[in-house]
Each structure stands twice: as C-alpha cells, then as structure tokens.
mmCIF file of C-alpha atoms in Angstrom:
data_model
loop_
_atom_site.group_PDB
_atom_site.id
_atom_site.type_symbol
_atom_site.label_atom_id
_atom_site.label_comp_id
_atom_site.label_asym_id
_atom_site.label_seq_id
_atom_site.Cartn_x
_atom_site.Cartn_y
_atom_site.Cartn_z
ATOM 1 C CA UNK A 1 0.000 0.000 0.000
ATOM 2 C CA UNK A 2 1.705 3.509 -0.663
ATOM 3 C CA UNK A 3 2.235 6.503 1.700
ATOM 4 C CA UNK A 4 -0.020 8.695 1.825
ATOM 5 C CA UNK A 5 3.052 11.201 0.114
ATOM 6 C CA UNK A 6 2.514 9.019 -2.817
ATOM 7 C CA UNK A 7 -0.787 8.296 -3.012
ATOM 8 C CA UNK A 8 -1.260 12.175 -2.919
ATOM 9 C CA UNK A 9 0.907 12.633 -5.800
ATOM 10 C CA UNK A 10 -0.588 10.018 -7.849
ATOM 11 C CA UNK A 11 -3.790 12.196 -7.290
ATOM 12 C CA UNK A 12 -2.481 14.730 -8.472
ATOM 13 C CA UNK A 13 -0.988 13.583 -11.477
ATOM 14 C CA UNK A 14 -3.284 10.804 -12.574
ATOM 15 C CA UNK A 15 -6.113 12.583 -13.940
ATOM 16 C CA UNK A 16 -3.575 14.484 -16.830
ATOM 17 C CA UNK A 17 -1.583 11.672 -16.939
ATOM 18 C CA UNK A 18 -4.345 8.993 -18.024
ATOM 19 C CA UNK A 19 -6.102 12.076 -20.057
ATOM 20 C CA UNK A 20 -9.190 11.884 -17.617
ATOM 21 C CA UNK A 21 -9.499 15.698 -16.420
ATOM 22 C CA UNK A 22 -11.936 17.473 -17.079
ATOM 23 C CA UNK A 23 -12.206 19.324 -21.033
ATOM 24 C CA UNK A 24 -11.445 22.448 -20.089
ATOM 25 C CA UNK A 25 -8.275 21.697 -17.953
ATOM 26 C CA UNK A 26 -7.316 19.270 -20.886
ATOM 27 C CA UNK A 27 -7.439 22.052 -23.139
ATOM 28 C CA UNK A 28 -4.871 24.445 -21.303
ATOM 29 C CA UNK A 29 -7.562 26.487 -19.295
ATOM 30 C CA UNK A 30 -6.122 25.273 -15.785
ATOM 31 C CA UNK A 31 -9.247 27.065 -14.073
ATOM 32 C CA UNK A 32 -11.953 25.130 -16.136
ATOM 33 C CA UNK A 33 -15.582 27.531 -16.342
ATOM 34 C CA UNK A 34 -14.200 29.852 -13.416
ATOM 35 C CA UNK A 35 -12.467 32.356 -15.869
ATOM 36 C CA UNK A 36 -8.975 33.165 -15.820
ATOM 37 C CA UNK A 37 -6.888 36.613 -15.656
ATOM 38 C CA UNK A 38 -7.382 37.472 -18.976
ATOM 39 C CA UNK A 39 -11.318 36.553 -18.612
ATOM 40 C CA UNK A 40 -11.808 37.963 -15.134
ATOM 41 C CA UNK A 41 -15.663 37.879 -14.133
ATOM 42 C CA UNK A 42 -14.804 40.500 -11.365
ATOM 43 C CA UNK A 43 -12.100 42.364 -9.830
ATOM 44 C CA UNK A 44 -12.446 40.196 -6.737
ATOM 45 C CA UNK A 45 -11.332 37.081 -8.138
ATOM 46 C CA UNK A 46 -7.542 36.043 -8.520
ATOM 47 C CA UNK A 47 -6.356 32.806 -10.015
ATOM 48 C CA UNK A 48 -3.988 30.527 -8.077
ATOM 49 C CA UNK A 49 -1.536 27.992 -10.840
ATOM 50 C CA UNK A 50 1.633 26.311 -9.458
ATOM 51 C CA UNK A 51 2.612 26.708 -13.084
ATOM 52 C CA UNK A 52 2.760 30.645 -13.389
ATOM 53 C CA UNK A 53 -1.012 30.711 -15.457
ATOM 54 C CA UNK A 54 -2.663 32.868 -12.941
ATOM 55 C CA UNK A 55 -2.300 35.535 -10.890
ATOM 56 C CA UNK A 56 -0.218 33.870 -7.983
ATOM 57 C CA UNK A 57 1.641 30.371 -7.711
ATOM 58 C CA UNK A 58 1.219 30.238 -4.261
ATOM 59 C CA UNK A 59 -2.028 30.140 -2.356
ATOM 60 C CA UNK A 60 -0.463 31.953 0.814
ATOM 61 C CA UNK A 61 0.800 34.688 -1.761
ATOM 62 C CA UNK A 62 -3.212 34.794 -3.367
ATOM 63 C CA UNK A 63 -4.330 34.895 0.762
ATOM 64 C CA UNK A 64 -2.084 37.356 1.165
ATOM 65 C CA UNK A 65 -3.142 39.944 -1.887
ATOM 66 C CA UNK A 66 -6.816 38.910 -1.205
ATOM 67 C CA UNK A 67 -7.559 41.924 1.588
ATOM 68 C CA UNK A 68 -10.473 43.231 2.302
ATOM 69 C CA UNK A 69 -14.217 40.813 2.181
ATOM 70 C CA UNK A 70 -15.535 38.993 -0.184
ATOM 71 C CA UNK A 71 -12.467 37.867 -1.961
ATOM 72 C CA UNK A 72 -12.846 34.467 -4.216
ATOM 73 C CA UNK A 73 -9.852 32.695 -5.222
ATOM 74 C CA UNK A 74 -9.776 29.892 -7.903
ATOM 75 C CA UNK A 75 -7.122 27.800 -7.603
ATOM 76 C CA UNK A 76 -6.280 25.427 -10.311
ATOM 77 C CA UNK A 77 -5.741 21.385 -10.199
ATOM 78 C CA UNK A 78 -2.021 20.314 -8.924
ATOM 79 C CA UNK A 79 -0.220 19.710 -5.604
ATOM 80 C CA UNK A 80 0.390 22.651 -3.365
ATOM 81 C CA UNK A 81 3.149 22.134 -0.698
ATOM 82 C CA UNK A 82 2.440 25.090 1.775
ATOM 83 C CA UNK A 83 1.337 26.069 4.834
ATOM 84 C CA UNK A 84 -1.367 28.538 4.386
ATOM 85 C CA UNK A 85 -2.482 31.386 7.097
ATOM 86 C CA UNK A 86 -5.660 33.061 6.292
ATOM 87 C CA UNK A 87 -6.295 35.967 8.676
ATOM 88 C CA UNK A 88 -9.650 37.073 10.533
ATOM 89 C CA UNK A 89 -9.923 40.132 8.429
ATOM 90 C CA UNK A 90 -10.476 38.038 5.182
ATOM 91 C CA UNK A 91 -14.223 37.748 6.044
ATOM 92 C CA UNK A 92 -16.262 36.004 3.507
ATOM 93 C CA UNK A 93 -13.406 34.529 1.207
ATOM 94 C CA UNK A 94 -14.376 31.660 -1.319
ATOM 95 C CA UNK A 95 -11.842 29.058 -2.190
ATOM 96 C CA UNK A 96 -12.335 26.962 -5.211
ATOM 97 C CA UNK A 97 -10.579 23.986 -7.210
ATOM 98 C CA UNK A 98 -11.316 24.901 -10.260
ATOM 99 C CA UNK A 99 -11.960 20.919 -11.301
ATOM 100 C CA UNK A 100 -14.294 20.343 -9.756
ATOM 101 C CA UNK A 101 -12.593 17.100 -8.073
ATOM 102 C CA UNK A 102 -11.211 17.261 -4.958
ATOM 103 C CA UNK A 103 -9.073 14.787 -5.808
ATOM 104 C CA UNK A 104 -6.769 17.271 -8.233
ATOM 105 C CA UNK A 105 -6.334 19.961 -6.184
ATOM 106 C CA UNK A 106 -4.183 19.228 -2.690
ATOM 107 C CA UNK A 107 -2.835 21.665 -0.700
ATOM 108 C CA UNK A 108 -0.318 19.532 1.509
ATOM 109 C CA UNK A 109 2.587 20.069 4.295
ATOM 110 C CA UNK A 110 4.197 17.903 6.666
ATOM 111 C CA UNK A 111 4.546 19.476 9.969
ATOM 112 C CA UNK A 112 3.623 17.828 13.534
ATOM 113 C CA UNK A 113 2.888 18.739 17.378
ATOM 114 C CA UNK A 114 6.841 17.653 17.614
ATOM 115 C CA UNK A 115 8.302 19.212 14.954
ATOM 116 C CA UNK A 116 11.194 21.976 15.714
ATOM 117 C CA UNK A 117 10.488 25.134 14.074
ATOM 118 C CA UNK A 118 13.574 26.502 12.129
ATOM 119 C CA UNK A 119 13.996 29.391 14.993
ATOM 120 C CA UNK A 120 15.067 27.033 17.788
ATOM 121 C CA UNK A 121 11.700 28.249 19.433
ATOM 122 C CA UNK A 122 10.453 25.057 20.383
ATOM 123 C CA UNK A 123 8.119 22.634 18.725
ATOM 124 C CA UNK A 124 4.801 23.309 16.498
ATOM 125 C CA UNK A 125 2.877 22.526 18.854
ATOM 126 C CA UNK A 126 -0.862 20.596 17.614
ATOM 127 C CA UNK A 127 -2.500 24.010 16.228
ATOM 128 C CA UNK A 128 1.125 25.111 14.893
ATOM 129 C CA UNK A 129 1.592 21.939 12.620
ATOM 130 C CA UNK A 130 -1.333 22.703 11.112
ATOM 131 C CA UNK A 131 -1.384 22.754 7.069
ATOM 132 C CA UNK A 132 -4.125 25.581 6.604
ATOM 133 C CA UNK A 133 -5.400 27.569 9.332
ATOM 134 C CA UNK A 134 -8.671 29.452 8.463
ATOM 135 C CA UNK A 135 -9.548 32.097 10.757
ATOM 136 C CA UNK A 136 -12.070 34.644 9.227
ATOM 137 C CA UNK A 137 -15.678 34.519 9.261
ATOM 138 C CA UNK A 138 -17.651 33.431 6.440
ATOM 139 C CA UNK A 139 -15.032 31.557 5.078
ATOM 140 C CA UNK A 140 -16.185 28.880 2.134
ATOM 141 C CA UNK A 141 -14.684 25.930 0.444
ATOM 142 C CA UNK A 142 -15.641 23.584 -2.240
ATOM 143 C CA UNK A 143 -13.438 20.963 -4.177
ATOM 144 C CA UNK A 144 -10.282 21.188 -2.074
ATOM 145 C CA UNK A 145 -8.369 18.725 -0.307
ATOM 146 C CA UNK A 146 -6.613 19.659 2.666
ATOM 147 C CA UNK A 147 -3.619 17.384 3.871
ATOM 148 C CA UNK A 148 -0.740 16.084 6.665
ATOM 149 C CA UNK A 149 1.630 13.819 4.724
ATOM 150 C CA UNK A 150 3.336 13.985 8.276
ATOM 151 C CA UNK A 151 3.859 9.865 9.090
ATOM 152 C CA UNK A 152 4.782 8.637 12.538
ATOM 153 C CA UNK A 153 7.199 5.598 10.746
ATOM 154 C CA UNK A 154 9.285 8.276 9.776
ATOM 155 C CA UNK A 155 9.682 9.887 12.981
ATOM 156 C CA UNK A 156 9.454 7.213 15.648
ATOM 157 C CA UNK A 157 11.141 9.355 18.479
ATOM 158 C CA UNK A 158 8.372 12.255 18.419
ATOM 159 C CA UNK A 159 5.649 12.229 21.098
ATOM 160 C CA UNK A 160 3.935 14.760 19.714
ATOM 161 C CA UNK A 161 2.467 13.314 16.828
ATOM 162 C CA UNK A 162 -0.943 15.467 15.743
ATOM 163 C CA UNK A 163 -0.772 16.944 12.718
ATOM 164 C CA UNK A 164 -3.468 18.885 11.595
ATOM 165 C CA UNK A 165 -4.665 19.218 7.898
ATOM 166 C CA UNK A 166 -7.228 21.951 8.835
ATOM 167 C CA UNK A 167 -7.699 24.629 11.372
ATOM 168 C CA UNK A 168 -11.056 26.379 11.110
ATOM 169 C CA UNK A 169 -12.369 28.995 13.827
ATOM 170 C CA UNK A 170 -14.332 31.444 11.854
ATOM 171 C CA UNK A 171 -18.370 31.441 12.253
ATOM 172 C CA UNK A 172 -20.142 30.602 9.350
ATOM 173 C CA UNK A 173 -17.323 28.585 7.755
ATOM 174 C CA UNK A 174 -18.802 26.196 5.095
ATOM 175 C CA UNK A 175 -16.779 23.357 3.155
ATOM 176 C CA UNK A 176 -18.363 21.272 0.438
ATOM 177 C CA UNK A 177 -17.234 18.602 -1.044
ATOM 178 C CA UNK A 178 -13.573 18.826 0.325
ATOM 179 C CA UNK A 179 -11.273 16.157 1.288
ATOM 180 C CA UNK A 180 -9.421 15.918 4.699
ATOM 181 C CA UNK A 181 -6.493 13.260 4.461
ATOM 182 C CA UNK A 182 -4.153 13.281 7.909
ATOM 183 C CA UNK A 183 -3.659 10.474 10.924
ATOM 184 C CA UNK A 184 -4.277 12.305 14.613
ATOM 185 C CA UNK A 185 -6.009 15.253 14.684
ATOM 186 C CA UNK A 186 -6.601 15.577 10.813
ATOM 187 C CA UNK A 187 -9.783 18.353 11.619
ATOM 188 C CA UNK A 188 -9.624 20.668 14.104
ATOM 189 C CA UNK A 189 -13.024 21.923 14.165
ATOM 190 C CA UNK A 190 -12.453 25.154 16.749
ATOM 191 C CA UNK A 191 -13.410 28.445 17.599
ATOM 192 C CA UNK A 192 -11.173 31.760 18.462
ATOM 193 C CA UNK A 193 -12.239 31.757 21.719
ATOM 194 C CA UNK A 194 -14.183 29.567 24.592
ATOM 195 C CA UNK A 195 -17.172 32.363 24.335
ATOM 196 C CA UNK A 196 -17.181 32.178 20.421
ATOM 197 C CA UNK A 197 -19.641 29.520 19.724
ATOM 198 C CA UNK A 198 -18.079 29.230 16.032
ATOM 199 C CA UNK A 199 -21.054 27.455 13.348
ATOM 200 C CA UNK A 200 -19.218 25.060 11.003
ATOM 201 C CA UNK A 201 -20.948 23.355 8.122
ATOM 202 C CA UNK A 202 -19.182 20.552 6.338
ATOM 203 C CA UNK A 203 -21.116 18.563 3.267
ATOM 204 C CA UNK A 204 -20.605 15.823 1.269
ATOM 205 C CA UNK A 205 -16.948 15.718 2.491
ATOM 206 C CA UNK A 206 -14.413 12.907 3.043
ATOM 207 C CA UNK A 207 -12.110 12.943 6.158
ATOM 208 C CA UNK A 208 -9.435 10.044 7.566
ATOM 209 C CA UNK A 209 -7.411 9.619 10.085
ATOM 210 C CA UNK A 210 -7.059 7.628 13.169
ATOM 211 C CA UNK A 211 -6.644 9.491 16.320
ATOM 212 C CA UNK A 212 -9.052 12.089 17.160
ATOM 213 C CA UNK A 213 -9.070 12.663 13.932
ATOM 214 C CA UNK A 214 -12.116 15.148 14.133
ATOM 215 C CA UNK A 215 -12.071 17.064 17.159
ATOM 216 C CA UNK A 216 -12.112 21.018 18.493
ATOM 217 C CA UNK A 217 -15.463 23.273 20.432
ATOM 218 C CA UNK A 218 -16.707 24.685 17.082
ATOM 219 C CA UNK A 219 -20.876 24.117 16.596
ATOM 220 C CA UNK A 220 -20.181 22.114 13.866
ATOM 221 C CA UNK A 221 -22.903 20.006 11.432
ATOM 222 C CA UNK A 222 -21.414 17.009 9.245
ATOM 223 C CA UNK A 223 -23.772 16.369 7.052
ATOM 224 C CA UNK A 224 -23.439 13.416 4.577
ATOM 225 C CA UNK A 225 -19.884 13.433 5.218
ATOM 226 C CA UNK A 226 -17.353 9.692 5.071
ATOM 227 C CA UNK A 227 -15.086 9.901 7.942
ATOM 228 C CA UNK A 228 -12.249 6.382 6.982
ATOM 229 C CA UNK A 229 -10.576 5.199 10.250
ATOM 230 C CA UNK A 230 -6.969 3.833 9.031
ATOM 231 C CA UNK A 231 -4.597 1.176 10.059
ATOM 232 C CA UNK A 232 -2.309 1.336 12.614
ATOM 233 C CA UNK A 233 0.352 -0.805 12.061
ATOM 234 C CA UNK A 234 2.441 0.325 15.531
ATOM 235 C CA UNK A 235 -0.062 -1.031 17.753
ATOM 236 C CA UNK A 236 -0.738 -4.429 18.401
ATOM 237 C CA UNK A 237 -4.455 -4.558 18.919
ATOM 238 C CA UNK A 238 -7.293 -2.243 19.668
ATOM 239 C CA UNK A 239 -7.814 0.503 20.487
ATOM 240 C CA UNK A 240 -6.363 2.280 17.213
ATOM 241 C CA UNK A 241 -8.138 5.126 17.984
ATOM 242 C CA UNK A 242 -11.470 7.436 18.021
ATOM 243 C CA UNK A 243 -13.295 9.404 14.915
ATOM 244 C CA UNK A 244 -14.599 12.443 17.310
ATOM 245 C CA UNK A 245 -12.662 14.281 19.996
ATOM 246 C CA UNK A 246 -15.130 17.125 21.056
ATOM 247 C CA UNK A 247 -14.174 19.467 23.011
ATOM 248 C CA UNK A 248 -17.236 21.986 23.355
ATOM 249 C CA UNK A 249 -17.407 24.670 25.169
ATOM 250 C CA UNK A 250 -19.666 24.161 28.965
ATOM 251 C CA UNK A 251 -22.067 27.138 28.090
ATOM 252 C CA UNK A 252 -22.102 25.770 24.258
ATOM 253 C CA UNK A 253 -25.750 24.415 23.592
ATOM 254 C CA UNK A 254 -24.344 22.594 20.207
ATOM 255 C CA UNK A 255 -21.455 20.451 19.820
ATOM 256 C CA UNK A 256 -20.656 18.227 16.996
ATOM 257 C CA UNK A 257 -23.963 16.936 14.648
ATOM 258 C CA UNK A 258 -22.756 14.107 12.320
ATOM 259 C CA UNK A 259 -26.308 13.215 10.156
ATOM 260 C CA UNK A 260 -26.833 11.005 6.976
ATOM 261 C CA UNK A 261 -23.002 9.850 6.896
ATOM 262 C CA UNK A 262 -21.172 6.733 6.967
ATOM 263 C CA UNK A 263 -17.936 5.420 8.966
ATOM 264 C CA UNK A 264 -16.002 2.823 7.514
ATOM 265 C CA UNK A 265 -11.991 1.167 8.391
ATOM 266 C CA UNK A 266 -9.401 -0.073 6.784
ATOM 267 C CA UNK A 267 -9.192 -1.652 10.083
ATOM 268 C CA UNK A 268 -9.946 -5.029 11.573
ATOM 269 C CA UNK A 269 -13.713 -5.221 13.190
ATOM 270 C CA UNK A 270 -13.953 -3.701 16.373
ATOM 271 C CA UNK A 271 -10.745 -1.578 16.232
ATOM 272 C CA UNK A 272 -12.312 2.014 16.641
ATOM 273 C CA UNK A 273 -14.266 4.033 18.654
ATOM 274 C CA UNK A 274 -16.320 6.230 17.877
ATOM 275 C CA UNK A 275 -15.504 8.793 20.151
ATOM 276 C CA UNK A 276 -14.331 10.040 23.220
ATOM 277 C CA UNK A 277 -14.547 13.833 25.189
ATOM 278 C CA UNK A 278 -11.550 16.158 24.814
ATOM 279 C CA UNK A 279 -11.351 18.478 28.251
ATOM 280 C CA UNK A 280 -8.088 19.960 27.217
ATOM 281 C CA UNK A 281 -5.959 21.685 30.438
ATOM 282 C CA UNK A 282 -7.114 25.384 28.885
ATOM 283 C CA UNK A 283 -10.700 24.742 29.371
ATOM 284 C CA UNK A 284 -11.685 22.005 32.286
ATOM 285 C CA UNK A 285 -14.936 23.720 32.446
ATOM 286 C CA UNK A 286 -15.589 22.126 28.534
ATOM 287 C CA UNK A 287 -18.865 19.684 28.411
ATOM 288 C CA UNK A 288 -18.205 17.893 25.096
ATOM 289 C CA UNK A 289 -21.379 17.079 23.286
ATOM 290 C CA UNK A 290 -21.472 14.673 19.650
ATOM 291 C CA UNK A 291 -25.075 13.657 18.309
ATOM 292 C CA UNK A 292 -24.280 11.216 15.857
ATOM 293 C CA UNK A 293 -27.544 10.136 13.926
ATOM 294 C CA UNK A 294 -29.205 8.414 10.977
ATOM 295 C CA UNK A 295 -26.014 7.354 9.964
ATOM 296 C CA UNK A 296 -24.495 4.167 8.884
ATOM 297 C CA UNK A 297 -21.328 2.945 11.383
ATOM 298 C CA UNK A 298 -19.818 -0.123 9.673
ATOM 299 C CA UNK A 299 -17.718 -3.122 11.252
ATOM 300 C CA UNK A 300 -14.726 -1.105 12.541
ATOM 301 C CA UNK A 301 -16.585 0.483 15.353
ATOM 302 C CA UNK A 302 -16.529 -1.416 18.598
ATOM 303 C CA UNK A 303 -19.893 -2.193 19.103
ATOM 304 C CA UNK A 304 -19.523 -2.435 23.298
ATOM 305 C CA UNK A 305 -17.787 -0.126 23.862
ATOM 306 C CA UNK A 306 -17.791 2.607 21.337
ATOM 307 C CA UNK A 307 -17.098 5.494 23.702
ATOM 308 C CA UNK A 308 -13.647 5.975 25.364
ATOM 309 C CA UNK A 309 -12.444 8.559 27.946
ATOM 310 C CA UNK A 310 -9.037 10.687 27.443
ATOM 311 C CA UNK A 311 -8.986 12.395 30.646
ATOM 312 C CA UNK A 312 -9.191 10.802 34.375
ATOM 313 C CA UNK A 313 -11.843 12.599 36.208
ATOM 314 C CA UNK A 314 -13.875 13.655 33.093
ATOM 315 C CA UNK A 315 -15.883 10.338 31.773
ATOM 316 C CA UNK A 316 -17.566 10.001 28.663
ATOM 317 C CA UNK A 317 -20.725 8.990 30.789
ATOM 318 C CA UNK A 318 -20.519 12.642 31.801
ATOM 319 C CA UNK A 319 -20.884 14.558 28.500
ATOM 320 C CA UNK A 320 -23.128 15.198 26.202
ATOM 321 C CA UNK A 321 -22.942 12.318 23.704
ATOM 322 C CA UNK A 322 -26.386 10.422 22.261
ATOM 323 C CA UNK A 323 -26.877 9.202 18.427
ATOM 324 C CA UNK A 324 -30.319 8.181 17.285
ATOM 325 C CA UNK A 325 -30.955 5.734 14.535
ATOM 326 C CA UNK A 326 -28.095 5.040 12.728
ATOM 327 C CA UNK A 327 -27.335 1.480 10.784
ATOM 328 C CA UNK A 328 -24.834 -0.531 10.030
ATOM 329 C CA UNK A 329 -23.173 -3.627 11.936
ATOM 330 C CA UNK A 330 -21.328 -0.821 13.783
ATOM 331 C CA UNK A 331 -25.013 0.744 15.202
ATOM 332 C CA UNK A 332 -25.604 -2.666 17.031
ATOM 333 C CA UNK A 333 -26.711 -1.758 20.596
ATOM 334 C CA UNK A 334 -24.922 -4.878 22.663
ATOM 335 C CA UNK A 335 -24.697 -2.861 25.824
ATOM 336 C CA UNK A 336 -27.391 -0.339 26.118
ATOM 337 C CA UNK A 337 -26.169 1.862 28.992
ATOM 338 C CA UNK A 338 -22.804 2.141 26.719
ATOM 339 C CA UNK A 339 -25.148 3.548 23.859
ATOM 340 C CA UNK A 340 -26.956 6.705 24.728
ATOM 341 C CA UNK A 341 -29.903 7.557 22.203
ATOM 342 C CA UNK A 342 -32.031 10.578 22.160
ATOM 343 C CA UNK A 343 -36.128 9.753 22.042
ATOM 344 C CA UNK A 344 -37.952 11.341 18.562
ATOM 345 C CA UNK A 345 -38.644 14.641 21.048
ATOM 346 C CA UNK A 346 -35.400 14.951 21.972
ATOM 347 C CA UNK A 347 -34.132 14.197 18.128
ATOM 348 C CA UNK A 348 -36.004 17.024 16.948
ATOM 349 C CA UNK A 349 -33.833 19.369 18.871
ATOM 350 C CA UNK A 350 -30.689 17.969 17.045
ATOM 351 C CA UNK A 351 -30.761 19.757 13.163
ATOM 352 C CA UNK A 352 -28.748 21.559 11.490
ATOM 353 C CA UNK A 353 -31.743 24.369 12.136
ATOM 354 C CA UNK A 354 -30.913 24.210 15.519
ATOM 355 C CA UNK A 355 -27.605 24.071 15.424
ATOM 356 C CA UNK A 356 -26.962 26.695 12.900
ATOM 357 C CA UNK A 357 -29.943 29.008 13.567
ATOM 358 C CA UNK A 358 -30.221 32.077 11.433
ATOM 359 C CA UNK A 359 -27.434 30.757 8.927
ATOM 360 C CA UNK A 360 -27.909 28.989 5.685
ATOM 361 C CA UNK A 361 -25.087 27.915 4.157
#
C-alpha cells in the first residue's frame, strides 16, 4: 500500500496523466468555467496555478493579496506544498478547485505537534503543525483537499504526533465537497475563543485519520460526510483510535452533529471508537457534546464499547454524547447503557436548524 506522500501525488498527477481531467483543464484552461486573468468575471477574483497561469503560484501569496471581504480565489488542479495562514480580516473569502474534483487539487505540508520550528523556538505545537489555518468569518470551500503527509514511521522518536490538515475557527465557515487526508487530529473543528460559539458546516466531504481525527469546540454540522478510520500498524491490537474528539465549550448548547453519513476502516472489526470527550488543560470547564444520527457505522466500530475517555476525572458517561438511529453492523446496541440515544422529542432538537440558527449555508 503507498504513503499517503505518494498516493497524494498520484492524485495529483493521474487525472492528466491517463487524459481523464476534465475538457477544459485538458485544453490548457487550468481554471476550467471559473475564468482566468485574462477573462476575469470580477475584480475580486484572482487565479492561483503552481505553473505561473494565474495571478499567484502560491495560495499563501493569493491569501495574502486577497484583503479586504468577499475575496474568491480559484485555484487550479495540482499539488500545493504550503502552509497557508488566512487571517480574521479576510471575512467572507471563497476558495475553489477549479476541477471540480477534490481529488486534483491538494494543498499539503508535513509538519507535527513535535516538529522543531527553524527558529530554535520550540516545537509546532498541535495548532502550529497545522497545514491551513482558516480564521475569518464566512469563510467557504468547495473541491479542495486539505492534507498532513506527516507519518509517525518516519519519525518514531516524536511524542507529539498530531498533525493537523485543517484549522477552522471562523463562524459561518462552510466546506463542500472537500477532502481531509491526515492520521491524529486531521480536523480541528475550533473556535477563536471559549465564548465564540463558532457554526461550522461541512457537506458531502471525506475525512481520515485515526486518532481524534475530528475534534475542536466549534458548533459544527457534518452532514453526509465519510469519515475512513486507518490502520495502525504500531499497535498491536485495539484501540487504534477514536473518529470524534469534542471538546465543546460548557455554556455551548451545540457540539458536533454528524447526520446522513457513513464510517467505515481499513481496520480489523472492532478496532475504533467512535468517540471520546476532549477536556483539554485550557478549558476544564468544557462539556463535550457529539449527536451522531441516521447514519451508517460499519464493522470497525466497537460495538460495546464505542465510547472511550481521554482524561481521568472527566468520563464520557458525563458529557453530552447520544446518536439516534443510525445502521450498520457498527449501530448494534450490545450494551445499552454504553449507547446513549435521544427519544424522537429529543431528536427534533438535534438539526442543522438548531444548530446553525439564522445561517444557511
């Protein structure tokens, strides 16, 4: 099976290299029906093109000329290996790969919680080694995928092994149809601060990992989303780790809501949780809540035990986790006090409505 540093760049090559992208890509027009600098629908677009077509080759430089609101930038299909900062003041910036697929446009870095920064200042630290951090409000994303080629196997002496592909703590941040690829801590779902109860929408997207691999306080709806739990092949048995790591804010009504998805493993049966509650040291006030419903949970999910608990002192029995009719042989209730489910009143209470009130993404 390849690393995930190759299988990324066989994404990114193999849809020019077995003639499958799309027409206009084929054709020399890297940014497909979006326009291009020459064919600019508005001033506040600028084109992103690793090989010099647009207006940047970078997408920190097109982040960086992109001031003021309501910014779009296109960026065209290849393999971008940055990290990329987007401040708070960028409020309602669009990002686009301009396929279409997901698959062809990667923006990619390799940084972990233990890796030294160049400065001699220490370590990244878990929000540090993140690949993109997206602070402003009103931030969307469609057709992107957002990746940590970071791999333990090459680093077996770290401790610190996260290694964020995402950051997001804007309100009102939207991603559809984007692509997550990490091992711990691939999403961090957050907020800017524990009284900014951040709304995250995420939709028809694909996220992997294995440890914690979606976790953070943002309000955040998953909605028709694949989350893949990977192989560990350091460990000798289960547990290889958890899918959700909330960490919610105590006065937050509205954790994580994961609806109409699926969970599958590469994985043998049983190896996975589903989740567990993440009370970090900055916040041991923090009353993690995950509704996971109407979704299917396949074989890898521990069926007896599909919560875990991080932190002595702060159970899983004592936060805010329930899931109502999901599927799948991962769904089966063997131990019913070890499976919390809401009742069709309380269900109504957990939509996206309610979660994201007077926003529609």
């Amino acid at each position: 099976m390849p690393t995930r540093r190759t299988a990324l760049a066989l994404f990114a090559s193999s849809a020019l290299a077995l003639g499958t992208a799309p027409p206009a890509v084929a054709h020399g027009r890297p940014f497909g029906r979006h326009g291009s600098p020459a064919r600019r629908p508005d001033r506040a677009t600028l084109y992103v093109d690793a090989r010099g077509r647009g207006d940047h080759t970078t997408v920190q430089a097109a982040v960086d000329a992109a001031t003021g609101t309501g910014r779009t930038l296109v960026i065209a299909p290849g393999t971008y290996r940055e990290t990329v900062d987007i401040p708070a003041d960028r409020t309602g910036l669009t990002l686009i790969g301009a396929s279409g697929d997901p698959r062809d446009t990667v923006i990619v870095y390799a940084n972990a919680n233990g890796t030294p920064r160049p400065d001699g200042s220490g370590t990244y630290g878990t929000s540090g080694s993140a690949t993109v951090t997206a602070r402003p409000a009103g931030l969307t994303a469609r057709d992107l995928t957002f990746a940590n080629d970071w791999l333990r196997a090459d680093h077996p002496d770290y401790t610190g092994t996260q290694a964020v592909a995402l950051k997001v703590t804007g309100d009102r941040s939207a991603f559809h149809n984007c692509r997550f690829l990490g091992h711990q801590d691939t999403l961090y779902a957050d907020s800017a601060s524990l009284t900014d109860f951040a709304r995250q929408y995420y939709r028809d997207c694909y996220v992997e990992g294995d440890v914690d691999f979606v976790f953070g306080r943002a309000s955040a709806v998953l909605d028709r989303c694949h989350f893949r739990t990977l192989t560990r092949t350091d460990l000798p048995g289960p547990p290889h780790g958890f899918v959700f790591a909330p960490s919610t804010a105590g006065a937050d009504p509205h954790g994580f809501l994961v609806l109409r998805s699926r969970v599958t493993s590469t994985a043998p049966d049983g190896y996975f949780k589903l989740a567990r509650p993440w009370v970090p040291s900055s916040d041991l006030t923090a009353h993690p809540m995950l509704t996971v419903r109407e979704s299917h949970l396949g074989a890898g999910i521990d069926t007896d035990e599909p919560y875990g608990t991080m932190s002595a002192g702060f159970p899983w029995q004592e936060q805010r986790f329930a899931e109502y009719r999901n599927t799948g042989p991962g769904a089966r209730v063997t131990v019913p006090a070890n499976r919390p489910q809401l009742t069709r009143d309380e269900a109504r209470q957990h939509t996206p409505a309610v979660w994201l009130g007077d926003w529609q993404p």
